[in-house]
mmCIF file of C-alpha atoms in Angstrom:
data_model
loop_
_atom_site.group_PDB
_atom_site.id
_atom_site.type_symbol
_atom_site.label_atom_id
_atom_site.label_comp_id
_atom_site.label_asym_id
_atom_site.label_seq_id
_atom_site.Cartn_x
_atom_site.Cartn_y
_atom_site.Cartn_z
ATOM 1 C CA UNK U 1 14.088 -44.845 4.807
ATOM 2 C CA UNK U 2 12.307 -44.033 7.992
ATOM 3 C CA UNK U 3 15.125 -42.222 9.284
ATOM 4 C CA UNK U 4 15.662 -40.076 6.101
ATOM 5 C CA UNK U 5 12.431 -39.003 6.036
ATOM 6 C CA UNK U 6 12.203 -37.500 9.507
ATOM 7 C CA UNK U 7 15.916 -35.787 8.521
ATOM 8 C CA UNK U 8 14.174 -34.446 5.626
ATOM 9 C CA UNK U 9 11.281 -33.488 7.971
ATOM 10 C CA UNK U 10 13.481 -31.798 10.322
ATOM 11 C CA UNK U 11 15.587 -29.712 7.111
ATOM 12 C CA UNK U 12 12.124 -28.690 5.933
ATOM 13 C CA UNK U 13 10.992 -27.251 8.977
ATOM 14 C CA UNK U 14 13.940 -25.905 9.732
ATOM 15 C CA UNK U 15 13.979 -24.120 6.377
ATOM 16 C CA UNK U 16 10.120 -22.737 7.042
ATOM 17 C CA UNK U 17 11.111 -21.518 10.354
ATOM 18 C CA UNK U 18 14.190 -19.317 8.900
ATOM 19 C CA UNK U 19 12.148 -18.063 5.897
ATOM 20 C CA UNK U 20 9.343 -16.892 8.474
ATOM 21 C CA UNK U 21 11.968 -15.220 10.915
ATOM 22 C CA UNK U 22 14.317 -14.103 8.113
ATOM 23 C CA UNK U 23 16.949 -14.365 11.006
ATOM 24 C CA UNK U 24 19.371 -17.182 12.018
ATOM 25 C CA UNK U 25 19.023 -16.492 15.892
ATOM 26 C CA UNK U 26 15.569 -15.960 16.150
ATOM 27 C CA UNK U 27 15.063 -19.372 14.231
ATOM 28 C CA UNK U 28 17.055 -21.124 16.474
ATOM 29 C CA UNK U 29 15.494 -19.935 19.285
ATOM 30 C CA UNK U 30 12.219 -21.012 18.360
ATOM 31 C CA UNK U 31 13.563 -24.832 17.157
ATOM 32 C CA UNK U 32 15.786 -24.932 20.514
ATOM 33 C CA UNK U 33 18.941 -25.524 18.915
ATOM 34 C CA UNK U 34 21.589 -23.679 18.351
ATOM 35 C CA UNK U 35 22.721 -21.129 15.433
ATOM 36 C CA UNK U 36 25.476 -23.755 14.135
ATOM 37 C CA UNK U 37 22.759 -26.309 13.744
ATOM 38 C CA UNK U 38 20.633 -24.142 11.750
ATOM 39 C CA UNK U 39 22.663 -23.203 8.909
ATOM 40 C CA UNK U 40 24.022 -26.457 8.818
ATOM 41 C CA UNK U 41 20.366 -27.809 8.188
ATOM 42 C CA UNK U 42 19.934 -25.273 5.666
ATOM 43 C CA UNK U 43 23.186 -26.015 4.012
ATOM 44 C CA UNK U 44 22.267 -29.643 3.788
ATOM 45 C CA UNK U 45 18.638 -28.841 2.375
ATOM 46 C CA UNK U 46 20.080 -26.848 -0.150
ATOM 47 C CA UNK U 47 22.501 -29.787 -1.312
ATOM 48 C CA UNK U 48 19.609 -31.811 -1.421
ATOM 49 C CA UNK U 49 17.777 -29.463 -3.842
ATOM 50 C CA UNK U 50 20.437 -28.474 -5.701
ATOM 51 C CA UNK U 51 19.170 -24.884 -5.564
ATOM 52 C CA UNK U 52 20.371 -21.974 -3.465
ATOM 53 C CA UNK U 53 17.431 -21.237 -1.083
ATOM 54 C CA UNK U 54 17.720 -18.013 1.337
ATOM 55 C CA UNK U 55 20.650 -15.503 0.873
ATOM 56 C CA UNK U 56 21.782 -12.700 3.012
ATOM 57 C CA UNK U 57 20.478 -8.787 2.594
ATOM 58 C CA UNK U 58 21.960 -6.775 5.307
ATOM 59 C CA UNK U 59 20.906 -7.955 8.556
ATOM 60 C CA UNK U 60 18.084 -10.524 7.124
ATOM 61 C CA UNK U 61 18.243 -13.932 5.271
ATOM 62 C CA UNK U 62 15.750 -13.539 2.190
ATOM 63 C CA UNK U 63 14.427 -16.244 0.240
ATOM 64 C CA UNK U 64 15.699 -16.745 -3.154
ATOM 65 C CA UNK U 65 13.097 -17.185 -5.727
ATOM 66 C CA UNK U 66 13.806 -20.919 -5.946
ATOM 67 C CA UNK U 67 13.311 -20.854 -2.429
ATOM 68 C CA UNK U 68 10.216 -19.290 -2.302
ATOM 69 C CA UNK U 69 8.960 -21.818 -4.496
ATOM 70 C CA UNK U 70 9.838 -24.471 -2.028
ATOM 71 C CA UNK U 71 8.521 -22.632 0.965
ATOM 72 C CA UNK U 72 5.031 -22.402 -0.718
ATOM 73 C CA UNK U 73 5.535 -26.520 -1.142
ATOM 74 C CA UNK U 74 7.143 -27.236 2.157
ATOM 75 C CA UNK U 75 5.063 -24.959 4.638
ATOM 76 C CA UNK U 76 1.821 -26.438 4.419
ATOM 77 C CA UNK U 77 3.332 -30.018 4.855
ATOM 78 C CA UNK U 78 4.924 -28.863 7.998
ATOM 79 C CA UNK U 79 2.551 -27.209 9.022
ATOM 80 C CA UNK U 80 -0.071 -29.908 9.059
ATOM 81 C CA UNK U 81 2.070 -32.576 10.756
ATOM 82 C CA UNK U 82 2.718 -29.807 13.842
ATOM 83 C CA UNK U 83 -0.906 -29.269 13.779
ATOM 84 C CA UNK U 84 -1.956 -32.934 13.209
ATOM 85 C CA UNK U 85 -3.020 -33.837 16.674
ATOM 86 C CA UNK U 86 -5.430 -30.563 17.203
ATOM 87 C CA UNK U 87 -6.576 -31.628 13.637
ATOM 88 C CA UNK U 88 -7.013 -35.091 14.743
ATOM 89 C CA UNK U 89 -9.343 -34.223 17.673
ATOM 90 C CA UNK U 90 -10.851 -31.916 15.425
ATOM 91 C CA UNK U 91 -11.707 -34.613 13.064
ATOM 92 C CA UNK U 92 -12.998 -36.559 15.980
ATOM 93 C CA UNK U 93 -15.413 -33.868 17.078
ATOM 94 C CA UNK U 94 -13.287 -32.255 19.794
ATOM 95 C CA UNK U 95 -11.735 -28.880 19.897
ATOM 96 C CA UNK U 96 -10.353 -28.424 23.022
ATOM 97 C CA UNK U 97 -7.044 -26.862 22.369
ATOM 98 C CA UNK U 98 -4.691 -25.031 20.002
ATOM 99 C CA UNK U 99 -4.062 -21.011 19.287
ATOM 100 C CA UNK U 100 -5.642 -18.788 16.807
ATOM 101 C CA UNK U 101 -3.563 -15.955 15.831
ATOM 102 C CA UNK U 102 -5.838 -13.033 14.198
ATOM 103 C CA UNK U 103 -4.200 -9.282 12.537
ATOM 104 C CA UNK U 104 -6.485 -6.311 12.998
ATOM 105 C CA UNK U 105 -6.307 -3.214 12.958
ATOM 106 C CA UNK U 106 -7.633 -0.789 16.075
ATOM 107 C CA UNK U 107 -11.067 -0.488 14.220
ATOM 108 C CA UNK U 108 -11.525 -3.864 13.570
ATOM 109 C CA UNK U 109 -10.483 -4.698 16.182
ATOM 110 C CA UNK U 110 -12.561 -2.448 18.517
ATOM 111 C CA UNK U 111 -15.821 -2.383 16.641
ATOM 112 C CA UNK U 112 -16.186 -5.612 14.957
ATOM 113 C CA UNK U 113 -14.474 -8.588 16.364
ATOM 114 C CA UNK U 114 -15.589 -8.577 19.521
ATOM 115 C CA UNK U 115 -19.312 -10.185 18.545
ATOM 116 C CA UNK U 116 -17.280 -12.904 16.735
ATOM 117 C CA UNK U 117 -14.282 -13.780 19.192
ATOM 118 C CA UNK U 118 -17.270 -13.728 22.007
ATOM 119 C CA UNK U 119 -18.770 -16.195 19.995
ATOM 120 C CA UNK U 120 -15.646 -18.769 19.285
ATOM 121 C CA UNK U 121 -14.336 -18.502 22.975
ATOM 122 C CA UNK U 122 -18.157 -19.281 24.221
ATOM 123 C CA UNK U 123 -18.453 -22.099 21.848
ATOM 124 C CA UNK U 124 -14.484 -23.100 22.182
ATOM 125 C CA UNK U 125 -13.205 -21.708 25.547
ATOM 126 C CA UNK U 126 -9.902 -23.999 25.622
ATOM 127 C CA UNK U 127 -9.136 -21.984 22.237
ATOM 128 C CA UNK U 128 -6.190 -19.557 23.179
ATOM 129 C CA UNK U 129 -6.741 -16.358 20.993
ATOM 130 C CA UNK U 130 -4.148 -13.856 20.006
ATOM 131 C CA UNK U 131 -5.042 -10.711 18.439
ATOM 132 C CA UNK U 132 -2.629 -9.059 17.476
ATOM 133 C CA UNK U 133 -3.354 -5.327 16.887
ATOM 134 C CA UNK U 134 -1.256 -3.411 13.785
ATOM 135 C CA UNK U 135 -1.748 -0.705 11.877
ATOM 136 C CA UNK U 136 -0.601 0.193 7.741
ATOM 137 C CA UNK U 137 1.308 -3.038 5.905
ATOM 138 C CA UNK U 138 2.145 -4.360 9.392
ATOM 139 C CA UNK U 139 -0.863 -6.950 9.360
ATOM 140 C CA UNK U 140 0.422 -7.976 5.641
ATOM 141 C CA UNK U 141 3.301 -9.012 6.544
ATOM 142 C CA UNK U 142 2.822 -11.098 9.721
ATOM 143 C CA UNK U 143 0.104 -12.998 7.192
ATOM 144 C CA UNK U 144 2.796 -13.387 4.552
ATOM 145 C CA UNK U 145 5.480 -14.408 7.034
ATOM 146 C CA UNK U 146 2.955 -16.785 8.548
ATOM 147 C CA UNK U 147 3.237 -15.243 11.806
ATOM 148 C CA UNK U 148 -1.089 -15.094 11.807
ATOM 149 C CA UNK U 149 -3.515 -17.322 10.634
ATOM 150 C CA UNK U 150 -5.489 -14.452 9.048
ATOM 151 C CA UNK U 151 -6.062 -10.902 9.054
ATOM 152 C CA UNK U 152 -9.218 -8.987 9.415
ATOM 153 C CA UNK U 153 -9.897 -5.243 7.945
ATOM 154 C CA UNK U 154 -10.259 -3.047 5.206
ATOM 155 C CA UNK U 155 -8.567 -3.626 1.967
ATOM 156 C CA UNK U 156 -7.859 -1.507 -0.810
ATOM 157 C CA UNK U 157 -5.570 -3.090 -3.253
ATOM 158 C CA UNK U 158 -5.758 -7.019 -2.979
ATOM 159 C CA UNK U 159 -2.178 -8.923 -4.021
ATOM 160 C CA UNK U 160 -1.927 -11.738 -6.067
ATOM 161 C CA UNK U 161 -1.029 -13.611 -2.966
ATOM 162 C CA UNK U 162 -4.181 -12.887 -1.301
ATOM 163 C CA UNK U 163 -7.565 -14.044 -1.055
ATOM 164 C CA UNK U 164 -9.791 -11.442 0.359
ATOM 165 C CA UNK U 165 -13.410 -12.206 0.980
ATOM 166 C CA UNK U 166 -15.756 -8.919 2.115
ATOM 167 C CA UNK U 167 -18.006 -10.113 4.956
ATOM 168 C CA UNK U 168 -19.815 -5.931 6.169
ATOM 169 C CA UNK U 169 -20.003 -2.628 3.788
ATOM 170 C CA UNK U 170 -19.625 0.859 5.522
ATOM 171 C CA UNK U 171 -20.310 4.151 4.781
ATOM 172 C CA UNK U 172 -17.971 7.058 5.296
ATOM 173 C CA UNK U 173 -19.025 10.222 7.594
ATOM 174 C CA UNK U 174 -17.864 13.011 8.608
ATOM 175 C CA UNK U 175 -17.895 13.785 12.120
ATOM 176 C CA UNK U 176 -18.341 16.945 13.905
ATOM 177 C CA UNK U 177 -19.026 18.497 17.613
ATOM 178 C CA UNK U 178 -22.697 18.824 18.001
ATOM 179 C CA UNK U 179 -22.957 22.385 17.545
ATOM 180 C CA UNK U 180 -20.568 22.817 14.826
ATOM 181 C CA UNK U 181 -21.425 25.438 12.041
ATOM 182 C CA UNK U 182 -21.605 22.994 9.604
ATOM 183 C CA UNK U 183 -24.311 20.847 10.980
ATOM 184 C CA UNK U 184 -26.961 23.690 10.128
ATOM 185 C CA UNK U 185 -26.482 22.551 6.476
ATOM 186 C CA UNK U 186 -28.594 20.856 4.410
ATOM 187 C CA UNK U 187 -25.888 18.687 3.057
ATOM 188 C CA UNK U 188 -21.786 19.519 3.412
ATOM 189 C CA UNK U 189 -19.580 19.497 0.447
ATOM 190 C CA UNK U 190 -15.522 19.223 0.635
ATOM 191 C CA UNK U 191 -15.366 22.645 -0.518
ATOM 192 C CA UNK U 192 -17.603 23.349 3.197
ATOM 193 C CA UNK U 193 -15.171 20.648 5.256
ATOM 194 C CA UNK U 194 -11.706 22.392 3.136
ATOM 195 C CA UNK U 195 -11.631 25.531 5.888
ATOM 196 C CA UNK U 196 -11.629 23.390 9.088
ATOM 197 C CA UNK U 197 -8.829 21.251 10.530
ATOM 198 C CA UNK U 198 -8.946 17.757 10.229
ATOM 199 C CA UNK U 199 -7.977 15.645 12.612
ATOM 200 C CA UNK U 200 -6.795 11.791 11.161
ATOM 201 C CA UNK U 201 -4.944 8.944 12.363
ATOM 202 C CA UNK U 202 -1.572 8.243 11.326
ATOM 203 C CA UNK U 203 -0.394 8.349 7.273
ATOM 204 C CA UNK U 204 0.554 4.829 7.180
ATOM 205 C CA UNK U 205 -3.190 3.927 7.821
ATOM 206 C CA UNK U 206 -6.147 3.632 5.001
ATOM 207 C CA UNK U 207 -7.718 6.472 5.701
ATOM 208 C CA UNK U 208 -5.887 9.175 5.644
ATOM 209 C CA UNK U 209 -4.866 7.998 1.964
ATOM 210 C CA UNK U 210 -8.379 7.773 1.163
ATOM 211 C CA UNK U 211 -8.842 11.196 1.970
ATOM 212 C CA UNK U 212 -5.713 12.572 0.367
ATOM 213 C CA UNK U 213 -7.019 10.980 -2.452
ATOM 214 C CA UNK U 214 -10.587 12.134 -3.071
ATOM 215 C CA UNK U 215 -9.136 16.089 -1.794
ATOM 216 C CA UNK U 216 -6.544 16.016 -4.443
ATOM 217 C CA UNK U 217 -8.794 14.587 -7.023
ATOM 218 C CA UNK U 218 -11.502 17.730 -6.345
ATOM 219 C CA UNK U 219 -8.591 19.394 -6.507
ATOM 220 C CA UNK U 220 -9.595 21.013 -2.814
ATOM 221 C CA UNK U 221 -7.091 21.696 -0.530
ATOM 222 C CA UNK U 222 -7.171 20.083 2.966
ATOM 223 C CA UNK U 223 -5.550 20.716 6.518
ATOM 224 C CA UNK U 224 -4.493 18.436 9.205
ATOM 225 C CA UNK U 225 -4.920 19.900 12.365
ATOM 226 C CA UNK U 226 -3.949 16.698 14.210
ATOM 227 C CA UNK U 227 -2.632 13.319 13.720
ATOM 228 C CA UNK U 228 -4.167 10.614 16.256
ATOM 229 C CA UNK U 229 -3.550 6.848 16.842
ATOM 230 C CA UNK U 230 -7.244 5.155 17.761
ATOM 231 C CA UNK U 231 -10.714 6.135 16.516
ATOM 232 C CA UNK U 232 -11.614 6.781 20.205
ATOM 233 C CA UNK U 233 -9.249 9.414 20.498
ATOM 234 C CA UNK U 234 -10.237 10.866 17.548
ATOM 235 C CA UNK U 235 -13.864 11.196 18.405
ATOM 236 C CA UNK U 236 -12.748 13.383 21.840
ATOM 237 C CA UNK U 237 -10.814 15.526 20.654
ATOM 238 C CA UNK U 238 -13.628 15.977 17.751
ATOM 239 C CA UNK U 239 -16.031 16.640 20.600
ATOM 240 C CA UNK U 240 -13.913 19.692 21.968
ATOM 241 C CA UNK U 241 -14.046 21.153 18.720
ATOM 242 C CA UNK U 242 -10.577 20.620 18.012
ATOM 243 C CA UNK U 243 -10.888 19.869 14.427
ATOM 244 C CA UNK U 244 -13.532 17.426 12.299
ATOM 245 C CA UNK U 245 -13.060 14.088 11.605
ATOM 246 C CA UNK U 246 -13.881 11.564 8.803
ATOM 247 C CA UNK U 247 -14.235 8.277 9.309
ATOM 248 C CA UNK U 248 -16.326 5.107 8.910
ATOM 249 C CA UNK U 249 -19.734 4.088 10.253
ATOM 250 C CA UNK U 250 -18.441 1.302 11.828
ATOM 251 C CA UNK U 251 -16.367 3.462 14.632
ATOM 252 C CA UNK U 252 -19.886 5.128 16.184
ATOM 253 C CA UNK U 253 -21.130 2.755 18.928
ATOM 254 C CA UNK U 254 -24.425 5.077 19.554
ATOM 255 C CA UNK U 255 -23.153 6.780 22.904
ATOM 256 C CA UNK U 256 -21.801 9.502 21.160
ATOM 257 C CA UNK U 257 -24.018 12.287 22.314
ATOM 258 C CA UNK U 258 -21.938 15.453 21.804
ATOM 259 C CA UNK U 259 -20.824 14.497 17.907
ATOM 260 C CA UNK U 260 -22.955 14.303 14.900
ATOM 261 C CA UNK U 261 -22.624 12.412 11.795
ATOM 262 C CA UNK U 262 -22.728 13.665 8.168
ATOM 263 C CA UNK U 263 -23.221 11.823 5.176
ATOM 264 C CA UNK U 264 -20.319 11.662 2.642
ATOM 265 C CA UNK U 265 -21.471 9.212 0.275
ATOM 266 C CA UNK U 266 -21.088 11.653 -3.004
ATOM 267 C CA UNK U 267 -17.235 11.415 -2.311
ATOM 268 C CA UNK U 268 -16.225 8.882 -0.058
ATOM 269 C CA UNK U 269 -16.807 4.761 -1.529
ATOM 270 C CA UNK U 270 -18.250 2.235 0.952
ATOM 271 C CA UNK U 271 -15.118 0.633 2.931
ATOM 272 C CA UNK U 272 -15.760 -3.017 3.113
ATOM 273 C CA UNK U 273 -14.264 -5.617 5.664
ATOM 274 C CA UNK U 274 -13.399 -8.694 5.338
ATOM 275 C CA UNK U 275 -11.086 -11.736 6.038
ATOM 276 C CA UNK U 276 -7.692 -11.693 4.474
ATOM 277 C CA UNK U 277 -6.277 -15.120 4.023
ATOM 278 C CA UNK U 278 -2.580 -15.781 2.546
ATOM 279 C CA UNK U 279 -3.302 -18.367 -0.700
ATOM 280 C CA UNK U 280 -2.281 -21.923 -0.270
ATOM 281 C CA UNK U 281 -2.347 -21.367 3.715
ATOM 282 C CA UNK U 282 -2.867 -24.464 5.622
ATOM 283 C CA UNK U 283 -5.673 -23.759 8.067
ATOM 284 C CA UNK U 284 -5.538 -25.124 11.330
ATOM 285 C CA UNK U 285 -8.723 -26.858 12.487
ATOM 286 C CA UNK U 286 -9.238 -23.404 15.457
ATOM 287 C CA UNK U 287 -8.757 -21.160 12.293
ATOM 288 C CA UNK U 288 -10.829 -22.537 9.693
ATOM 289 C CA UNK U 289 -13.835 -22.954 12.414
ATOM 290 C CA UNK U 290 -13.048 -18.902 13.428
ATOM 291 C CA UNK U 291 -13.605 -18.188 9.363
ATOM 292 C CA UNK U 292 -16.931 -20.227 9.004
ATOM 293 C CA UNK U 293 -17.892 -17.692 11.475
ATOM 294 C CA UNK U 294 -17.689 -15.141 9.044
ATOM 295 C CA UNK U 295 -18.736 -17.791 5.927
ATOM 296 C CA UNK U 296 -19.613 -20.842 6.302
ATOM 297 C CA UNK U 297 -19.320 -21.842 2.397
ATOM 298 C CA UNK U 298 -15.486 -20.486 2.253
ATOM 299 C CA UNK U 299 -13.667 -23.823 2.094
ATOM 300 C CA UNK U 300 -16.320 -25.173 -0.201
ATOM 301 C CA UNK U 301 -15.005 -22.776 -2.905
ATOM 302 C CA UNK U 302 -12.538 -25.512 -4.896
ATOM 303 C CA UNK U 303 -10.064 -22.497 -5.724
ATOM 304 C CA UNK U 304 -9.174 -21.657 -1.628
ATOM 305 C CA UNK U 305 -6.946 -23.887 0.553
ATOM 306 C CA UNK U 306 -8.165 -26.490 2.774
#
């Protein structure tokens, strides 16, 4: 019995590994055996279950919905016994070790995690952390491929899959060089902004949907003058005049002497942050101590993961 169950243990994580991966080599490269072995293991779980688990689309291995179903079982099992001695000293009072993986985007990660990673690396300094920056969908799907522990950003449609839990509110403004025509109005509509170019960071990100759609619904036109990666870019180029800028609060640190801010609450919704956490994720002891950072009553809530 003893040694079925660490075979079974073995298929199972095996299994995880290649739905997380979606590819045969890279799975095997992480489990240190070879390509053979893994399908084999796969092959064998799949007997076991009686159910067809991952099939082949193109150049990736998918799950099948059976074997989603299992991954959602299996994942937090093996999860828990690879993170059961960091868990164990956890338990004990000691936190000495382990990884915390963390999505952002630039803007998070430039303006708002710094405060709170200063915090855990001051409080937990044996703690590697890595943040890994992405932009659009990117940070979705390293948290639903397991490949993070959570993500951290702006949100605008929340999945079924996701719990999302807003932790800061900010307000949109428009940003212009400091003597800019339209900073000698009293207040600046999108008919005012609709002659100037605007510059914005790439299409797959937030905000340049966000303003494509309030423009289109005010039926105003709009024009890009220039497509940027990075909010600090963005404000230079702003401050030569290139073009005028909208973004959120959050991305003006104070020391921006030659731009000034406008107010576009009447079209533009607050933009909240917050922590984006796969459902039934099994927290490792480093990341549910980083998200009591943020709120301290989230595991209390009986409906969220422990």
């Amino acid at each position: 019995m003893h040694y079925y169950k660490q075979t079974r243990y073995k298929l199972l994580r095996t299994f995880c590994v290649v739905a997380q991966k979606e590819n045969i080599t890279q799975a095997a490269e992480v489990l240190h055996i070879s390509q053979p072995t893994v399908s084999l293991q796969v092959q064998a779980l799949e007997r076991e279950m009686g159910e067809k688990l991952l099939e082949r689309r193109g150049p990736s291995i998918k799950l099948t919905p059976e074997g989603r179903v299992l991954y959602q079982l299996a994942h937090p099992l093996t999860a828990g016994i690879e993170a059961l001695r960091e868990t164990f000293a956890a338990s004990l009072g000691k936190m000495e070790r382990g990884e915390l993986n963390i999505a952002a985007g630039q803007s998070t990660s430039l303006y708002i995690l710094p405060e709170y990673i200063e915090r855990f690396k001051h409080q937990f300094p044996g703690i590697r952390i890595n943040l890994h920056n992405v932009e659009g969908q990117n940070g979705m799907k390293m948290l639903m491929a397991d490949q993070v522990d959570l993500a951290v950003g702006p949100l605008l449609q929340i999945p079924d899959s996701i719990n999302y839990k807003p932790f800061a509110t900010f307000n949109s403004i428009l940003i212009v060089a400091r003597d800019h025509p339209l900073t000698r109005k009293a207040s600046v509509t999108l008919e005012d902004i609709s002659p100037y170019g605007l510059i914005l960071p790439p299409k797959n990100q937030s905000t340049w949907r966000m303003v494509d759609t309030v423009f289109r619904q005010n039926r105003i036109p709009y024009t890009v003058s220039m497509e940027a990666g990075g909010w600090e870019i963005v404000k230079q180029y702003v401050e030569l005049g290139i073009g005028i800028s909208i973004l959120t609060e959050v991305c003006l640190t104070g020391k921006e002497e030659n731009l000034a801010a406008i107010s576009m609450d009447a079209y533009f919704p607050p933009r909240n942050y917050g922590l984006i956490i796969r459902k039934g994720k099994f927290f490792t002891p480093q990341a549910k101590r980083f998200i009591q950072m943020f709120d301290p009553g989230f595991f209390v809530d009986e409906n969220l993961q422990e």
